[in-house]
Short mmCIF file of C-alpha atoms in Angstrom, two decimals:
data_model
loop_
_atom_site.label_atom_id
_atom_site.label_comp_id
_atom_site.label_asym_id
_atom_site.label_seq_id
_atom_site.Cartn_x
_atom_site.Cartn_y
_atom_site.Cartn_z
CA MET A 55 27.90 15.09 -39.51
CA LYS A 56 27.46 15.48 -43.29
CA LYS A 57 26.12 12.44 -45.08
CA LYS A 58 28.41 10.86 -47.61
CA TRP A 59 26.30 9.49 -50.46
CA VAL A 60 27.58 6.50 -52.40
CA SER A 61 26.25 5.57 -55.83
CA THR A 62 25.31 1.95 -56.55
CA SER A 63 25.47 -0.06 -59.74
CA PHE A 64 21.79 0.72 -60.24
CA ARG A 65 21.15 4.03 -61.97
CA GLY A 66 19.33 6.48 -59.69
CA VAL A 67 19.95 4.51 -56.51
CA ARG A 68 22.41 5.60 -53.83
CA PHE A 69 23.00 5.18 -50.08
CA TYR A 70 24.84 6.51 -47.06
CA GLU A 71 26.13 4.52 -44.10
CA HIS A 72 25.18 4.86 -40.46
CA PRO A 73 28.19 6.06 -38.49
CA THR A 74 28.02 3.34 -35.83
CA ARG A 75 25.18 0.88 -36.35
CA LYS A 76 25.94 -2.40 -38.05
CA HIS A 77 23.70 -4.55 -40.25
CA GLY A 78 25.42 -7.87 -40.62
CA VAL A 79 29.11 -7.41 -41.09
CA LYS A 80 28.67 -4.01 -42.75
CA ARG A 81 27.39 -0.73 -41.51
CA ASP A 82 23.72 -0.15 -41.88
CA ARG A 83 22.87 1.64 -45.17
CA TYR A 84 20.13 4.10 -45.90
CA PHE A 85 18.88 3.88 -49.52
CA ALA A 86 17.35 6.64 -51.64
CA ILE A 87 16.26 7.04 -55.27
CA ARG A 88 16.72 10.01 -57.64
CA TYR A 89 14.72 10.69 -60.82
CA GLN A 90 13.38 13.47 -63.07
CA ARG A 91 9.72 14.46 -62.97
CA ASP A 92 8.23 17.39 -64.91
CA GLY A 93 11.68 18.82 -65.46
CA LYS A 94 12.57 18.67 -61.77
CA ARG A 95 15.08 16.44 -60.02
CA ILE A 96 13.41 14.50 -57.23
CA GLU A 97 15.04 12.47 -54.51
CA GLU A 98 13.07 10.32 -52.09
CA GLY A 99 14.37 8.22 -49.21
CA LEU A 100 13.35 4.58 -48.93
CA GLY A 101 14.77 3.14 -45.71
CA TRP A 102 17.56 1.26 -44.01
CA GLY A 103 19.09 -2.03 -44.92
CA SER A 104 18.07 -3.25 -41.43
CA GLU A 105 14.46 -2.52 -42.49
CA GLY A 106 14.79 -4.81 -45.50
CA TRP A 107 15.96 -2.39 -48.21
CA THR A 108 18.68 -3.30 -50.70
CA ALA A 109 20.05 -1.60 -53.78
CA GLN A 110 18.21 -4.04 -56.03
CA LYS A 111 14.90 -3.51 -54.19
CA ALA A 112 15.37 0.24 -54.47
CA ALA A 113 15.96 -0.09 -58.23
CA LEU A 114 12.73 -2.06 -58.62
CA GLU A 115 10.85 0.64 -56.69
CA LEU A 116 12.29 3.31 -58.96
CA ALA A 117 11.35 1.32 -62.07
CA ALA A 118 7.77 0.97 -60.83
CA LEU A 119 7.45 4.72 -60.29
CA LYS A 120 8.82 5.41 -63.77
CA GLU A 121 6.39 2.93 -65.33
CA ALA A 122 3.48 4.57 -63.51
CA ALA A 123 4.54 7.99 -64.81
CA LYS A 124 4.74 6.56 -68.30
CA THR A 125 1.40 4.74 -68.31
CA GLY A 126 -0.55 7.00 -65.99
CA GLU A 127 -1.54 4.05 -63.81
CA GLY A 128 -0.65 4.04 -60.13
CA PRO A 129 1.31 6.55 -58.02
CA GLU A 130 4.12 8.37 -59.76
CA ARG A 131 5.94 9.40 -56.63
CA LEU A 132 7.02 7.49 -53.58
CA ALA A 133 5.30 9.98 -51.24
CA GLU A 134 2.06 9.44 -53.13
CA LYS A 135 2.50 5.68 -52.94
CA ARG A 136 3.10 5.86 -49.22
CA LYS A 137 0.03 8.03 -48.77
CA ILE A 138 -2.12 5.52 -50.63
CA ALA A 139 -0.66 2.65 -48.62
CA GLU A 140 -1.33 4.49 -45.36
CA ALA A 141 -4.92 5.21 -46.40
CA GLU A 142 -5.40 1.53 -47.29
CA ARG A 143 -3.89 0.47 -43.96
CA ALA A 144 -6.14 2.88 -42.03
CA ALA A 145 -9.22 1.69 -43.98
CA LYS A 146 -8.36 -1.93 -43.27
CA GLU A 147 -7.83 -1.18 -39.58
CA ALA A 148 -11.13 0.69 -39.40
CA GLU A 149 -12.86 -2.25 -41.13
CA GLN A 150 -11.36 -4.68 -38.61
CA ILE A 151 -12.52 -2.49 -35.73
CA GLN A 152 -16.03 -2.28 -37.16
CA THR A 153 -16.11 -6.03 -37.76
CA GLU A 154 -15.14 -6.55 -34.13
CA LYS A 155 -17.89 -4.16 -33.02
CA ASP A 156 -20.48 -5.81 -35.27
CA SER A 157 -19.69 -9.22 -33.82
CA MET A 158 -19.84 -8.04 -30.19
CA THR A 159 -22.40 -10.11 -28.29
CA PHE A 160 -24.73 -8.80 -25.60
CA GLY A 161 -23.25 -11.19 -23.05
CA ARG A 162 -19.63 -10.27 -23.73
CA PHE A 163 -20.40 -6.56 -23.60
CA PHE A 164 -22.26 -7.03 -20.30
CA ASP A 165 -19.33 -8.95 -18.74
CA GLU A 166 -16.46 -6.84 -20.10
CA TYR A 167 -17.90 -3.34 -20.09
CA TYR A 168 -21.31 -2.87 -18.51
CA LEU A 169 -20.86 -4.87 -15.28
CA PRO A 170 -17.46 -3.34 -14.37
CA ALA A 171 -19.00 0.12 -14.86
CA ALA A 172 -22.02 -0.85 -12.76
CA ILE A 173 -19.80 -2.13 -9.94
CA HIS A 174 -17.86 1.13 -10.01
CA ASN A 175 -20.80 3.52 -10.33
CA LYS A 176 -23.69 1.81 -8.52
CA LYS A 177 -24.37 0.50 -5.06
CA ALA A 178 -22.94 -2.96 -4.43
CA ASP A 179 -26.43 -4.48 -3.91
CA SER A 180 -27.66 -3.01 -7.20
CA ALA A 181 -24.71 -4.36 -9.16
CA ARG A 182 -25.13 -7.82 -7.62
CA THR A 183 -28.83 -7.83 -8.39
CA GLU A 184 -28.23 -6.83 -12.01
CA LYS A 185 -25.65 -9.57 -12.42
CA SER A 186 -28.00 -12.13 -10.91
CA TYR A 187 -30.89 -11.08 -13.10
CA PHE A 188 -28.67 -11.11 -16.15
CA LYS A 189 -27.41 -14.65 -15.48
CA THR A 190 -30.90 -15.97 -14.71
CA TRP A 191 -33.14 -14.25 -17.24
CA ILE A 192 -31.21 -12.28 -19.88
CA GLU A 193 -28.17 -14.40 -20.71
CA PRO A 194 -30.06 -17.54 -21.78
CA VAL A 195 -31.74 -15.53 -24.54
CA LEU A 196 -29.39 -12.63 -25.44
CA GLY A 197 -26.02 -13.84 -24.14
CA ASP A 198 -24.64 -15.19 -27.43
CA MET A 199 -26.46 -12.80 -29.74
CA ALA A 200 -24.77 -9.90 -31.51
CA PHE A 201 -26.45 -6.54 -30.86
CA ARG A 202 -27.42 -6.18 -34.51
CA ASP A 203 -29.41 -9.45 -34.36
CA ILE A 204 -31.47 -8.58 -31.27
CA ALA A 205 -35.10 -7.66 -31.88
CA PRO A 206 -38.11 -6.90 -29.67
CA ILE A 207 -39.29 -10.52 -30.07
CA HIS A 208 -36.28 -11.64 -28.03
CA VAL A 209 -37.17 -9.27 -25.21
CA GLU A 210 -40.74 -10.58 -25.38
CA LYS A 211 -39.32 -14.08 -24.89
CA ILE A 212 -37.51 -12.96 -21.75
CA LYS A 213 -40.66 -11.26 -20.44
CA LYS A 214 -42.70 -14.44 -21.01
CA SER A 215 -40.21 -16.62 -19.19
CA ILE A 216 -40.30 -14.25 -16.21
CA LEU A 217 -44.11 -14.18 -16.03
CA ASP A 218 -44.40 -17.94 -16.64
CA ALA A 219 -42.14 -18.46 -13.64
CA GLY A 220 -44.60 -16.51 -11.51
CA ARG A 221 -42.44 -13.44 -11.09
CA THR A 222 -44.05 -10.03 -10.77
CA PRO A 223 -44.41 -7.28 -13.37
CA ARG A 224 -41.95 -5.33 -11.23
CA THR A 225 -39.30 -7.95 -12.03
CA CYS A 226 -40.10 -7.59 -15.73
CA GLU A 227 -39.70 -3.85 -15.41
CA TYR A 228 -36.35 -4.14 -13.67
CA ILE A 229 -34.93 -6.60 -16.22
CA ARG A 230 -36.28 -4.52 -19.09
CA ALA A 231 -34.40 -1.54 -17.62
CA ILE A 232 -31.13 -3.56 -17.43
CA ILE A 233 -31.40 -4.50 -21.12
CA ARG A 234 -32.07 -0.88 -22.04
CA GLN A 235 -29.09 0.40 -20.02
CA VAL A 236 -26.72 -2.15 -21.55
CA TRP A 237 -27.99 -1.27 -25.03
CA ASN A 238 -27.63 2.50 -24.47
CA MET A 239 -24.07 2.07 -23.24
CA ALA A 240 -23.22 -0.09 -26.28
CA ARG A 241 -24.73 2.53 -28.57
CA ARG A 242 -22.70 5.25 -26.87
CA ASP A 243 -19.52 3.25 -27.54
CA GLY A 244 -20.36 2.56 -31.19
CA TYR A 245 -21.29 -1.11 -30.96
CA VAL A 246 -24.87 -0.63 -32.12
CA ASP A 247 -27.14 1.96 -33.71
CA GLY A 248 -30.76 2.74 -33.06
CA ASP A 249 -33.07 2.50 -30.08
CA ALA A 250 -33.12 -0.41 -27.66
CA PRO A 251 -35.60 -3.15 -28.56
CA THR A 252 -37.14 -2.70 -25.14
CA ARG A 253 -38.81 0.43 -26.44
CA HIS A 254 -41.30 -1.70 -28.34
CA VAL A 255 -42.01 -4.17 -25.52
CA LYS A 256 -44.79 -3.37 -23.03
CA VAL A 257 -44.46 -4.39 -19.41
CA PRO A 258 -47.62 -5.56 -17.59
CA LYS A 259 -48.99 -2.97 -15.21
CA ARG A 260 -48.25 -3.49 -11.59
CA ASP A 261 -51.19 -4.01 -9.17
CA ASN A 262 -50.29 -1.80 -6.22
CA ARG A 263 -53.33 -2.79 -4.18
CA ARG A 264 -52.47 -4.38 -0.90
CA LEU A 265 -54.24 -7.56 0.18
CA ARG A 266 -55.02 -8.41 3.81
CA PHE A 267 -56.44 -11.55 5.40
CA PHE A 268 -59.40 -11.33 7.71
CA SER A 269 -58.66 -11.92 11.34
CA PRO A 270 -60.70 -14.74 12.93
CA ASP A 271 -63.02 -12.23 14.60
CA GLU A 272 -63.51 -10.29 11.36
CA ALA A 273 -64.25 -13.52 9.48
CA GLU A 274 -66.88 -14.56 12.05
CA THR A 275 -68.54 -11.13 11.93
CA LEU A 276 -68.74 -11.23 8.14
CA LEU A 277 -70.18 -14.79 8.12
CA GLU A 278 -72.83 -13.91 10.70
CA ALA A 279 -73.95 -10.89 8.64
CA LEU A 280 -74.15 -13.01 5.47
CA LYS A 281 -76.07 -15.76 7.26
CA ALA A 282 -78.72 -13.25 8.34
CA LYS A 283 -79.23 -12.16 4.73
CA SER A 284 -78.83 -15.40 2.74
CA LEU A 285 -78.20 -18.90 3.97
CA GLN A 286 -76.96 -20.00 0.51
CA LEU A 287 -74.52 -17.08 0.26
CA TRP A 288 -73.37 -17.78 3.82
CA ARG A 289 -72.57 -21.40 2.92
CA ILE A 290 -70.57 -20.41 -0.22
CA SER A 291 -68.71 -17.65 1.61
CA THR A 292 -67.89 -19.93 4.51
CA LEU A 293 -66.28 -22.50 2.26
CA SER A 294 -64.42 -19.80 0.27
CA LEU A 295 -63.07 -18.11 3.39
CA TYR A 296 -61.90 -21.39 4.90
CA ALA A 297 -60.25 -22.39 1.62
CA GLY A 298 -58.39 -19.08 1.26
CA MET A 299 -57.29 -18.39 4.84
CA ARG A 300 -53.99 -19.32 6.39
CA PHE A 301 -53.80 -22.54 8.34
CA GLY A 302 -53.28 -20.73 11.66
CA GLU A 303 -56.33 -18.56 11.11
CA ILE A 304 -58.48 -21.51 10.11
CA ALA A 305 -57.47 -23.41 13.22
CA SER A 306 -58.50 -20.52 15.44
CA LEU A 307 -62.08 -20.42 14.08
CA ARG A 308 -64.92 -22.33 15.72
CA TRP A 309 -65.49 -25.21 13.34
CA GLY A 310 -68.85 -25.87 15.01
CA ASP A 311 -70.23 -22.80 13.23
CA VAL A 312 -69.99 -24.57 9.92
CA ASP A 313 -73.07 -26.69 8.98
#
């Protein structure tokens, strides 16, 4: 159906009506502006009355474009103005997204992104262990910290708390790996740049030697051999062995052998 344009009392502003849709008691109106630019007649649509446009508002928009063309300041065409507005909107949205990413804490990322992925991709026992280690050792230090504020010194603090609690270097190594994996996932998703702070934190070497207690017979044999060589060494070794052996093993020795 051909549009029937109707001029308004504002020069350069006209509209046509929607065939069925109402806006208030009248049919919805679509407003447009017409003007000359560089010897050419230009017409640009603005929008519907239901979107907030009126003849007066359209006239003000037209006046602003004409003033920009006259002074050289600001967009001279509505399409240009819309392009600038869209670019500003996109920039603001990108800034908001980046602000959200910059404020993302280690703990929130672990709970909302890393742990669900671990539950989906890893064995159930592994995911449970990582969650337990996070709650016990990592969260008290890094939980409320934004990624950008985390430094190696904070990982050192976690390592110290683990060792001070009597846990093994293997535990340090495991927890260090969890921090690194969370960091690498956050870096992949744009929440942080650079290497994980764990890269600059050394983990104590594990002692893989296995310790074994003497059996009662082995202890007696050793003590007899020492007694034959040195009575003083035998006395010291006897006290040391008794002090270090398990209660059951001590009870099974012949206490009469001790002077």
